[in-house]
XYZ file of C-alpha atoms in Angstrom:
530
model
C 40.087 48.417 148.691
C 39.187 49.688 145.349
C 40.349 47.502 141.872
C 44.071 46.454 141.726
C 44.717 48.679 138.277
C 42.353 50.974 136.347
C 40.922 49.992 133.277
C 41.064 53.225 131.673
C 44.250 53.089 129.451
C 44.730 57.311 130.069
C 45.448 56.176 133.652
C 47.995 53.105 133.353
C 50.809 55.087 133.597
C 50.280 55.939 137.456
C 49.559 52.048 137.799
C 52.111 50.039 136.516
C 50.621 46.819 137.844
C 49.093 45.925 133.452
C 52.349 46.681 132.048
C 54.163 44.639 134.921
C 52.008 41.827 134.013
C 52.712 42.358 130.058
C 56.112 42.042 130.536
C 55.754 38.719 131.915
C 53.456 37.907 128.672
C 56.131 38.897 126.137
C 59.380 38.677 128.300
C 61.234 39.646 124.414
C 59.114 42.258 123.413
C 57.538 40.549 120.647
C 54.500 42.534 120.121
C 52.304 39.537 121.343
C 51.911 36.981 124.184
C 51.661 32.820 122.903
C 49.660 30.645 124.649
C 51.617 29.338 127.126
C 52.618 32.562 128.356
C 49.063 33.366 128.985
C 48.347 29.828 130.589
C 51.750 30.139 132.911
C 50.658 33.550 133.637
C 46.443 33.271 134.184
C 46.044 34.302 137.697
C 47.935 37.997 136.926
C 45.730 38.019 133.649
C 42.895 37.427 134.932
C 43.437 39.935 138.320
C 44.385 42.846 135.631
C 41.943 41.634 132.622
C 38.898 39.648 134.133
C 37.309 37.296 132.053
C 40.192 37.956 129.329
C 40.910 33.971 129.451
C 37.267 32.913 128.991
C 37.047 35.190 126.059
C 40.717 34.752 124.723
C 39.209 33.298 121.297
C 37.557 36.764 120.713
C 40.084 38.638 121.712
C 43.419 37.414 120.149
C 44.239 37.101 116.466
C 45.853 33.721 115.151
C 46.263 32.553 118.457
C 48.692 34.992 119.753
C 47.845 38.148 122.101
C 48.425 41.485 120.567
C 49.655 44.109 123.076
C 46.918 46.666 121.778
C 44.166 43.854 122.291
C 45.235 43.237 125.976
C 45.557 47.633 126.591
C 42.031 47.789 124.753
C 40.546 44.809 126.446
C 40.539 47.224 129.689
C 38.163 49.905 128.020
C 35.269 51.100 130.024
C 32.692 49.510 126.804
C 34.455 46.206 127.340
C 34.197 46.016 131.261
C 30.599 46.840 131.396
C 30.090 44.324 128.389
C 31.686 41.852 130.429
C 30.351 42.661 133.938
C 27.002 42.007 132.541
C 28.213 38.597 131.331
C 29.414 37.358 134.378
C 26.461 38.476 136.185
C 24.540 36.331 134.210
C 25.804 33.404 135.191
C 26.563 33.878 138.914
C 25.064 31.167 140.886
C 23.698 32.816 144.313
C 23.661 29.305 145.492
C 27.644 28.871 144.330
C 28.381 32.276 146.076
C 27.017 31.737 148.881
C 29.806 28.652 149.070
C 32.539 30.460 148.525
C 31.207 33.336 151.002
C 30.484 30.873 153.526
C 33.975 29.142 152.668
C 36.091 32.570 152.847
C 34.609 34.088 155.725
C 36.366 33.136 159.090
C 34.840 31.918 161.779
C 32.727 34.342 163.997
C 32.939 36.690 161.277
C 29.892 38.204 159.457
C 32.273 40.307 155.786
C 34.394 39.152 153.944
C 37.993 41.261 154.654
C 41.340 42.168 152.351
C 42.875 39.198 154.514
C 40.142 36.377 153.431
C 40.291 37.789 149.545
C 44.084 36.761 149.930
C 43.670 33.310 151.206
C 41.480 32.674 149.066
C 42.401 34.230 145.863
C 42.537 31.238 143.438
C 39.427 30.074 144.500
C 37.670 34.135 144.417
C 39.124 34.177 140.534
C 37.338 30.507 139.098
C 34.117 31.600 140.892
C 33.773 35.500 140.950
C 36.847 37.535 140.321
C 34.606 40.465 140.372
C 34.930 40.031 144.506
C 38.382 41.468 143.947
C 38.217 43.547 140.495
C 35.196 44.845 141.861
C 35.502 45.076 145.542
C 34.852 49.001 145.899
C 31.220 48.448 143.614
C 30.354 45.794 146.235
C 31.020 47.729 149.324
C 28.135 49.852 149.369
C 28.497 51.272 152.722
C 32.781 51.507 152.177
C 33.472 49.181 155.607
C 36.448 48.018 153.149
C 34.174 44.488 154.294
C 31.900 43.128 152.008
C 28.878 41.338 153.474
C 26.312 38.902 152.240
C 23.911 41.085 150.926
C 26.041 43.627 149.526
C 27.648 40.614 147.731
C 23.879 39.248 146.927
C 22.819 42.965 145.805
C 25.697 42.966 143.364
C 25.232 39.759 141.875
C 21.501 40.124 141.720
C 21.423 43.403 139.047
C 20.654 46.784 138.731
C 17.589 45.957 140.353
C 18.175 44.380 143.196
C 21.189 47.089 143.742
C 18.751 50.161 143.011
C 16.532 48.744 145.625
C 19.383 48.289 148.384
C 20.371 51.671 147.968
C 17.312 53.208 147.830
C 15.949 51.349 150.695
C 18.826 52.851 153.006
C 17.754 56.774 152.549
C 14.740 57.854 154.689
C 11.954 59.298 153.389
C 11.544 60.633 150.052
C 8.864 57.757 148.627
C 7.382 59.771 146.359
C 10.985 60.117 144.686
C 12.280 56.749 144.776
C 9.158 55.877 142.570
C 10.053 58.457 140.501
C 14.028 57.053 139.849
C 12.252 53.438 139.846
C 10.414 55.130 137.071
C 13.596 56.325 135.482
C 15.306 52.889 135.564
C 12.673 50.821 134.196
C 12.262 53.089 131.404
C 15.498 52.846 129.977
C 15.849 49.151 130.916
C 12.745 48.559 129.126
C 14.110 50.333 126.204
C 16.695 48.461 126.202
C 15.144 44.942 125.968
C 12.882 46.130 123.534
C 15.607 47.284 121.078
C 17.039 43.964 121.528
C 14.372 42.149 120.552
C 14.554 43.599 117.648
C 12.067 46.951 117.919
C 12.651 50.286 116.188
C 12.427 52.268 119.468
C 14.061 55.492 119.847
C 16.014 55.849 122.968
C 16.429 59.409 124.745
C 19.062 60.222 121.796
C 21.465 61.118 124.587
C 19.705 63.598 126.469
C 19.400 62.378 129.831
C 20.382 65.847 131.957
C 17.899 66.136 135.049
C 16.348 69.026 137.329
C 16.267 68.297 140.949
C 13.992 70.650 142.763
C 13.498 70.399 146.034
C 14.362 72.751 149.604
C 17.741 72.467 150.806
C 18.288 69.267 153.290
C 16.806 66.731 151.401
C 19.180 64.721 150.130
C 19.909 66.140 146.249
C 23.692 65.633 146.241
C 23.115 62.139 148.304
C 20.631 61.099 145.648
C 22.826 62.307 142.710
C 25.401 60.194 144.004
C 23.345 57.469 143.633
C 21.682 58.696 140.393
C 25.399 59.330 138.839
C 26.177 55.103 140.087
C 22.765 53.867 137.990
C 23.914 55.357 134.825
C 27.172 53.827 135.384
C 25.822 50.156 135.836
C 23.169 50.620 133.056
C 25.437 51.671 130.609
C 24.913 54.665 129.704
C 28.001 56.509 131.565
C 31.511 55.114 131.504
C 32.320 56.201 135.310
C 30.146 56.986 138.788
C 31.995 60.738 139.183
C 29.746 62.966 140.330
C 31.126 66.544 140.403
C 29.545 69.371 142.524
C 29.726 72.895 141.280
C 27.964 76.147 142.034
C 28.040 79.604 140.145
C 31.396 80.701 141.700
C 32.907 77.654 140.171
C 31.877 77.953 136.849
C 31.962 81.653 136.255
C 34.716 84.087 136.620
C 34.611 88.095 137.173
C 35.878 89.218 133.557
C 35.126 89.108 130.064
C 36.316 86.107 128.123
C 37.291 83.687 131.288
C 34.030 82.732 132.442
C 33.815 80.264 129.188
C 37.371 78.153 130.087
C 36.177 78.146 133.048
C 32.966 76.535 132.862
C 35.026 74.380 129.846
C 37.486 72.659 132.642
C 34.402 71.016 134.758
C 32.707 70.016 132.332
C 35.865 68.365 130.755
C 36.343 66.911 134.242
C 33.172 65.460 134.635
C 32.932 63.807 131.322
C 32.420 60.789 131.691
C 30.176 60.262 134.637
C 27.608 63.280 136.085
C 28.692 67.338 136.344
C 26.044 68.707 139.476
C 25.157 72.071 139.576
C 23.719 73.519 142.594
C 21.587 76.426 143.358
C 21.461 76.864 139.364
C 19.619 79.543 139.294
C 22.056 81.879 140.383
C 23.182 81.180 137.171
C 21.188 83.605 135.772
C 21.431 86.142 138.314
C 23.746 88.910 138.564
C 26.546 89.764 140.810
C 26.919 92.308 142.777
C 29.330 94.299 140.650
C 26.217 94.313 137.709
C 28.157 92.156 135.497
C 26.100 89.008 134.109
C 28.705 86.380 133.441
C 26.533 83.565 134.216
C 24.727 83.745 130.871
C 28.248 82.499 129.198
C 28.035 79.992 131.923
C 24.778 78.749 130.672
C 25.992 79.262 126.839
C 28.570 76.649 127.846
C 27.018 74.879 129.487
C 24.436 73.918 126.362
C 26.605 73.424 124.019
C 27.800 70.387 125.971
C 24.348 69.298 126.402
C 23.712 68.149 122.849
C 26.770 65.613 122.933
C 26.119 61.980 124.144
C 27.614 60.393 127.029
C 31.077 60.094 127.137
C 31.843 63.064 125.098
C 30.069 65.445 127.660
C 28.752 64.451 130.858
C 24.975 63.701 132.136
C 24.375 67.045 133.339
C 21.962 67.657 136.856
C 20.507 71.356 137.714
C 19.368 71.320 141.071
C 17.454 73.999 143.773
C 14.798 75.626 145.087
C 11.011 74.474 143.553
C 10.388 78.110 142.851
C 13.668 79.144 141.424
C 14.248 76.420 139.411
C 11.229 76.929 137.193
C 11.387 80.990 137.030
C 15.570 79.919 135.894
C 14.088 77.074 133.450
C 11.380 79.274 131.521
C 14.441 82.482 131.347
C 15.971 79.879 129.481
C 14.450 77.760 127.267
C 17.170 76.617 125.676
C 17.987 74.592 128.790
C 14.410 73.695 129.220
C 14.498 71.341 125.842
C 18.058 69.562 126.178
C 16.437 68.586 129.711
C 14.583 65.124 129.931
C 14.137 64.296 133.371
C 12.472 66.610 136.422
C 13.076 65.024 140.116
C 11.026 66.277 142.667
C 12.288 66.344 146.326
C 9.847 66.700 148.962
C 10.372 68.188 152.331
C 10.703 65.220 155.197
C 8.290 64.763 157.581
C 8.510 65.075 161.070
C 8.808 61.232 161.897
C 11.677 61.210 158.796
C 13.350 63.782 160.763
C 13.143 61.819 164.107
C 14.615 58.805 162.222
C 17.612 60.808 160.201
C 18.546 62.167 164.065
C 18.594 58.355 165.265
C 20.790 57.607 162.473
C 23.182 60.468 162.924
C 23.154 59.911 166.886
C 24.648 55.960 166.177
C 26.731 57.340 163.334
C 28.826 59.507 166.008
C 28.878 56.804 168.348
C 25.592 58.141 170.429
C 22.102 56.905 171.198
C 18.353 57.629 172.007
C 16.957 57.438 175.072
C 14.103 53.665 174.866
C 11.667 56.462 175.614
C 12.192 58.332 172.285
C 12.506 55.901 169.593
C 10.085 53.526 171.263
C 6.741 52.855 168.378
C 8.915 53.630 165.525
C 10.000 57.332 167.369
C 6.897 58.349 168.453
C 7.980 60.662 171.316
C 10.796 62.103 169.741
C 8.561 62.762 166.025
C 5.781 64.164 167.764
C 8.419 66.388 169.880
C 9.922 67.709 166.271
C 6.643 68.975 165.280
C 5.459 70.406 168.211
C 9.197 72.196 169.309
C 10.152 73.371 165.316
C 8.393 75.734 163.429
C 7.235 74.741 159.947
C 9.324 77.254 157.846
C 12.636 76.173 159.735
C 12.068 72.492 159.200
C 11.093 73.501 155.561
C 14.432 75.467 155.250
C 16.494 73.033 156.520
C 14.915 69.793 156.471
C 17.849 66.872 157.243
C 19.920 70.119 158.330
C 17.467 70.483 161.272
C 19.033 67.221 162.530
C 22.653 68.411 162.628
C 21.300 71.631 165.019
C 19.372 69.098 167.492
C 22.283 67.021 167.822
C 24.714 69.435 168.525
C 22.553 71.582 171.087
C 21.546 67.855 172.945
C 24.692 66.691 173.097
C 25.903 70.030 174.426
C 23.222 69.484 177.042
C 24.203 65.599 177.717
C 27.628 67.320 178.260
C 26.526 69.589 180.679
C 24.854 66.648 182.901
C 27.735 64.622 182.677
C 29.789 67.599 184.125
C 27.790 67.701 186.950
C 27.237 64.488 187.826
C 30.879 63.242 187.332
C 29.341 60.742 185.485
C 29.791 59.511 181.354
C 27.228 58.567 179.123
C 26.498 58.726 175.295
C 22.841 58.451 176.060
C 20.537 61.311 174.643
C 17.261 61.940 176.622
C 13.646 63.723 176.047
C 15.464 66.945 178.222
C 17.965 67.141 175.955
C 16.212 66.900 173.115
C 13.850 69.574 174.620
C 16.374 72.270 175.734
C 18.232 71.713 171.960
C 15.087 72.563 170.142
C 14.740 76.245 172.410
C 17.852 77.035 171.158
C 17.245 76.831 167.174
C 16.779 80.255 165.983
C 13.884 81.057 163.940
C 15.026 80.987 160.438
C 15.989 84.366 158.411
C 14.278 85.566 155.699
C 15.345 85.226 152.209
C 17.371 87.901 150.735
C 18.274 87.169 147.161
C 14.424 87.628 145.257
C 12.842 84.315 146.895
C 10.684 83.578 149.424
C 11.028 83.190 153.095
C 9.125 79.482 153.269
C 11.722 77.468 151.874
C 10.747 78.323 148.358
C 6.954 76.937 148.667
C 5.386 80.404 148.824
C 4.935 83.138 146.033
C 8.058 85.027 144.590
C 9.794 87.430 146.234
C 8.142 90.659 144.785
C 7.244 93.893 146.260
C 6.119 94.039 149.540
C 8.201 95.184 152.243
C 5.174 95.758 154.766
C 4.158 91.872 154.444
C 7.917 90.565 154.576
C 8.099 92.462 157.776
C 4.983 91.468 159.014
C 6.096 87.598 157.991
C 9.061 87.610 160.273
C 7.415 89.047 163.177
C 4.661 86.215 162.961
C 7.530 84.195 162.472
C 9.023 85.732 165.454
C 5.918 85.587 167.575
C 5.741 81.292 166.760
C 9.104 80.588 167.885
C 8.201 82.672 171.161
C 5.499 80.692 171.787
C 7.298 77.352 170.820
C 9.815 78.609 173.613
C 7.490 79.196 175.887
C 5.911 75.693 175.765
C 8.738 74.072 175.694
C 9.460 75.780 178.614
C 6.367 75.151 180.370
C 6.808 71.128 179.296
C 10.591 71.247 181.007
C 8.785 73.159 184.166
C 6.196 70.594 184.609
C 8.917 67.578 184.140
C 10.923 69.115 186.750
C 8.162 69.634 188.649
C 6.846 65.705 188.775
C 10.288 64.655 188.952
C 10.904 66.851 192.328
C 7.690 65.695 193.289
C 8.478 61.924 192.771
C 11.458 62.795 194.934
C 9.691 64.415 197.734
C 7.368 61.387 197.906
C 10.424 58.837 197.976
C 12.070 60.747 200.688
C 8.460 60.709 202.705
C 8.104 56.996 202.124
C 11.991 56.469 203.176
C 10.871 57.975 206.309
C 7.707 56.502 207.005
C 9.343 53.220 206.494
C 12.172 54.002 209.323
C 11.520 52.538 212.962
C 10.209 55.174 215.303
C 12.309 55.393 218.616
C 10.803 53.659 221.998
C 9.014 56.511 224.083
C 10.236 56.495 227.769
C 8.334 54.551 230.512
C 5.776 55.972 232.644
C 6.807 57.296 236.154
C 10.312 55.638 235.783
C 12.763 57.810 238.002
C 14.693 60.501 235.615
C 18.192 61.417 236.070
C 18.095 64.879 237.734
C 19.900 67.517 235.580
C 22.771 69.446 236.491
C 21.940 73.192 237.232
C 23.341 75.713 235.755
C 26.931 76.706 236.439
C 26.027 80.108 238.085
C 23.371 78.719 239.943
C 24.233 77.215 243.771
C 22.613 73.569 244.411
C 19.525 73.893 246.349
C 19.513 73.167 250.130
C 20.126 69.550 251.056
C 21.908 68.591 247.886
């Protein structure tokens, strides 16, 4: 459930709920709203405009309402003005009441249907519960929990921490945004107390550099939701681009282009992927990405809110051969992120988390001592340069190939089960092919080796090594499913013996006790006598 109306004034028109609630405030279309109107009317007031009673004083003129103060009073300055008020005086000891009051019994979130029951009750102690209720639900349940609710009332800091504490890996970046934060925080305090310190004059555009997988659009999401709640954006819109986006395949279009996403990104965070293909050519030898980048700086020197915080993001390698052909970019950037590959235990806990996310699990045996088995099973059945080139991607192929091999099992055994074992794990990783080499000037290691110059005799030689690894990882994978098949046969082979051993034996026949004589043959006459 995201806010009942939208502050921004631009946007009122698709939600009528502020001018439904006006015309209740000046039912003959005075200009203004009295007292009494606003008193009569509080709970829609304060649902639309929180906080707009407390500060009422400050915000009308000779006692009366204006309509332009009550449209204005919804402006993104005001809200985050205000937010930071209330947050200030939330009690966790008073919300922790009213969570503990709205929350039905048995029930761990607060839902839509406990907001409602409640509502009079939400709006004297935190209104922000509903005006807020899509900030608070970090993990968008459309339930709120204690801690989200805790996170949110606690600050920026408590909040960066929650979210940062729910990615894997990456520790050396999290300091890094940590970094970031307290900077400007600090900043901030100090030019309240009264110091002459300079803040970053506006420029706060970033380089992420890092291989693909590891989290740069996830971590720009949360990047573009911190310069929201600190102040310094008016919205959390993060908007992904690449070259094909931004530049067009004739003279004079690629600039409008560019023009309309930055436009649309203005006010929160315009992401730019793989930008160094900015400066690289197409195929058809025309170089429109240089208008691209043109564009693109002259956006860079207005502040926030006139242009957007703008991130760069891609290959190590790339990213600082595509900074140092353009140094213009190089000075209206602040801020370099760096995004480190994950490690083989960060990739055995990203694949538990997927598993559970589509409803699957993990064998005890694998995630057993923090996912020993199934970490050291990454390393040894991956090659280096594939995890490197794919990183959390690596994940996604496991999954798919081990579930595809749960699948199989199940078929056979006419049984179901969302349970994923060391053997499928095993026969996923022989099917990951060993990755490609790099084709567009970079390097074939995930962008961690030297340049793509000349050559061609030690690319080819690369790939065949590369070749001759994932061979080998085959063949001991192989090997390791062999020898499990092999001591699970056996294991079977000594169950059946000891089923037999443990079996009765049948009574042998008594000693010289007479024996029924036996019938001869049907072609064969009965001896004499008979």
């Amino acid at each position: 459930m995201g806010p009942l109306t939208p502050r921004n004034p631009r946007l009122r028109a698709k939600y009528p709920y502020n001018d439904m609630v006006w015309k209740k405030l000046d039912p003959e279309t005075k200009g203004f709203a009295e007292i009494k109107q606003v008193i009569k009317y509080a709970d829609d007031v304060e649902m639309c405009c929180p906080g707009l009673v407390d500060r009422f004083q400050e915000v009308a003129t000779n006692g009366k309402l204006t309509k332009d103060a009550f449209d204005n009073y919804g402006k993104p300055t005001d809200r985050a003005k205000h937010r930071a008020k209330r947050a200030k005086r939330h009690d966790l000891g008073e919300l922790r009441q009213l969570f503990d009051t709205i929350v039905k019994a048995g029930e761990k979130d607060i839902k839509l249907a406990d907001l409602v029951r409640h509502k009079r009750e939400v709006n004297r102690i935190c209104p922000e519960l509903i005006t807020e209720f899509s900030d608070i639900d970090q993990d968008n349940s459309c339930s709120v929990s204690w801690d989200e609710l805790r996170v949110f009332a606690g600050g920026t800091d408590d909040w960066l921490k929650f979210q940062l504490q729910n990615i894997i890996g990456l520790d050396g970046l999290k300091d890094q945004i940590h970094q970031f934060h307290q900077s400007i925080s600090l900043d901030k305090k100090r030019q309240a107390a009264g110091f002459d310190v300079k803040d970053a004059g506006g420029k706060y555009h970033m380089i992420f550099q890092g291989n693909p997988g590891t989290g740069k659009t996830t971590m720009g999401r949360v990047v573009a939701a911190l310069l929201k709640r600190i102040g310094i954006t008016a919205s959390d819109l993060l908007v992904e681009v690449q070259r094909d986006q931004l530049v067009a395949g004739y003279v004079g279009q690629t600039a409008p282009k560019t023009q309309e996403k930055i436009d649309e990104a203005r006010e929160g965070v315009l992401f730019v992927d793989e930008a160094y293909r900015l400066s690289q050519g197409s195929k058809s030898g025309s170089d429109y990405g240089k208008e691209a980048i043109e564009t693109l700086m002259g956006a860079m020197t207005a502040p926030p809110g006139e242009a957007p915080v703008m991130v760069f993001a891609g290959y190590p390698n790339d990213m600082a051969s595509f900074m140092q052909a353009n140094s213009g970019l190089y000075r209206r950037i602040a801020y370099t992120f760096d995004f480190e590959d994950y490690t083989p235990l960060d990739l055995a806990k990203i694949l538990g988390k997927m598993a559970q996310g589509k409803g699957f699990g993990l064998s005890a045996e694998l995630t057993s001592n923090n996912f020993e088995v199934l970490s050291r099973m990454i390393e040894e059945g991956t090659l280096p340069e594939a995890r490197a080139l794919m990183n959390g991607g690596i994940c996604e192929r496991i999954f798919t190939f081990a579930k595809q091999s749960l699948d199989g099992r199940c078929q056979a055994s006419g049984q179901v089960s969302v349970e994923i074992t060391a053997e499928d794990i095993t026969m996923a990783m022989t099917r990951i092919p060993p990755p490609p080499r790099r084709d567009d000037g970079g390097c074939d290691d995930g962008g961690r080796g030297g340049g793509g110059g000349g050559g061609g005799g030690d690319e080819q030689l690369r790939h065949e090594l590369t070749n001759v690894k994932q061979q080998l990882i085959l063949v001991k994978q192989q090997l390791r499913t062999a020898r499990a098949d092999s001591s699970r046969l056996k294991g079977e082979l000594d169950r059946t013996k000891a089923l037999l051993a443990s079996r009765p034996a049948a009574p042998p026949s008594a000693a010289g006790a007479p024996q029924a004589p036996q019938a001869p043959p049907a072609n064969q006459a009965p001896p004499a006598g008979a």
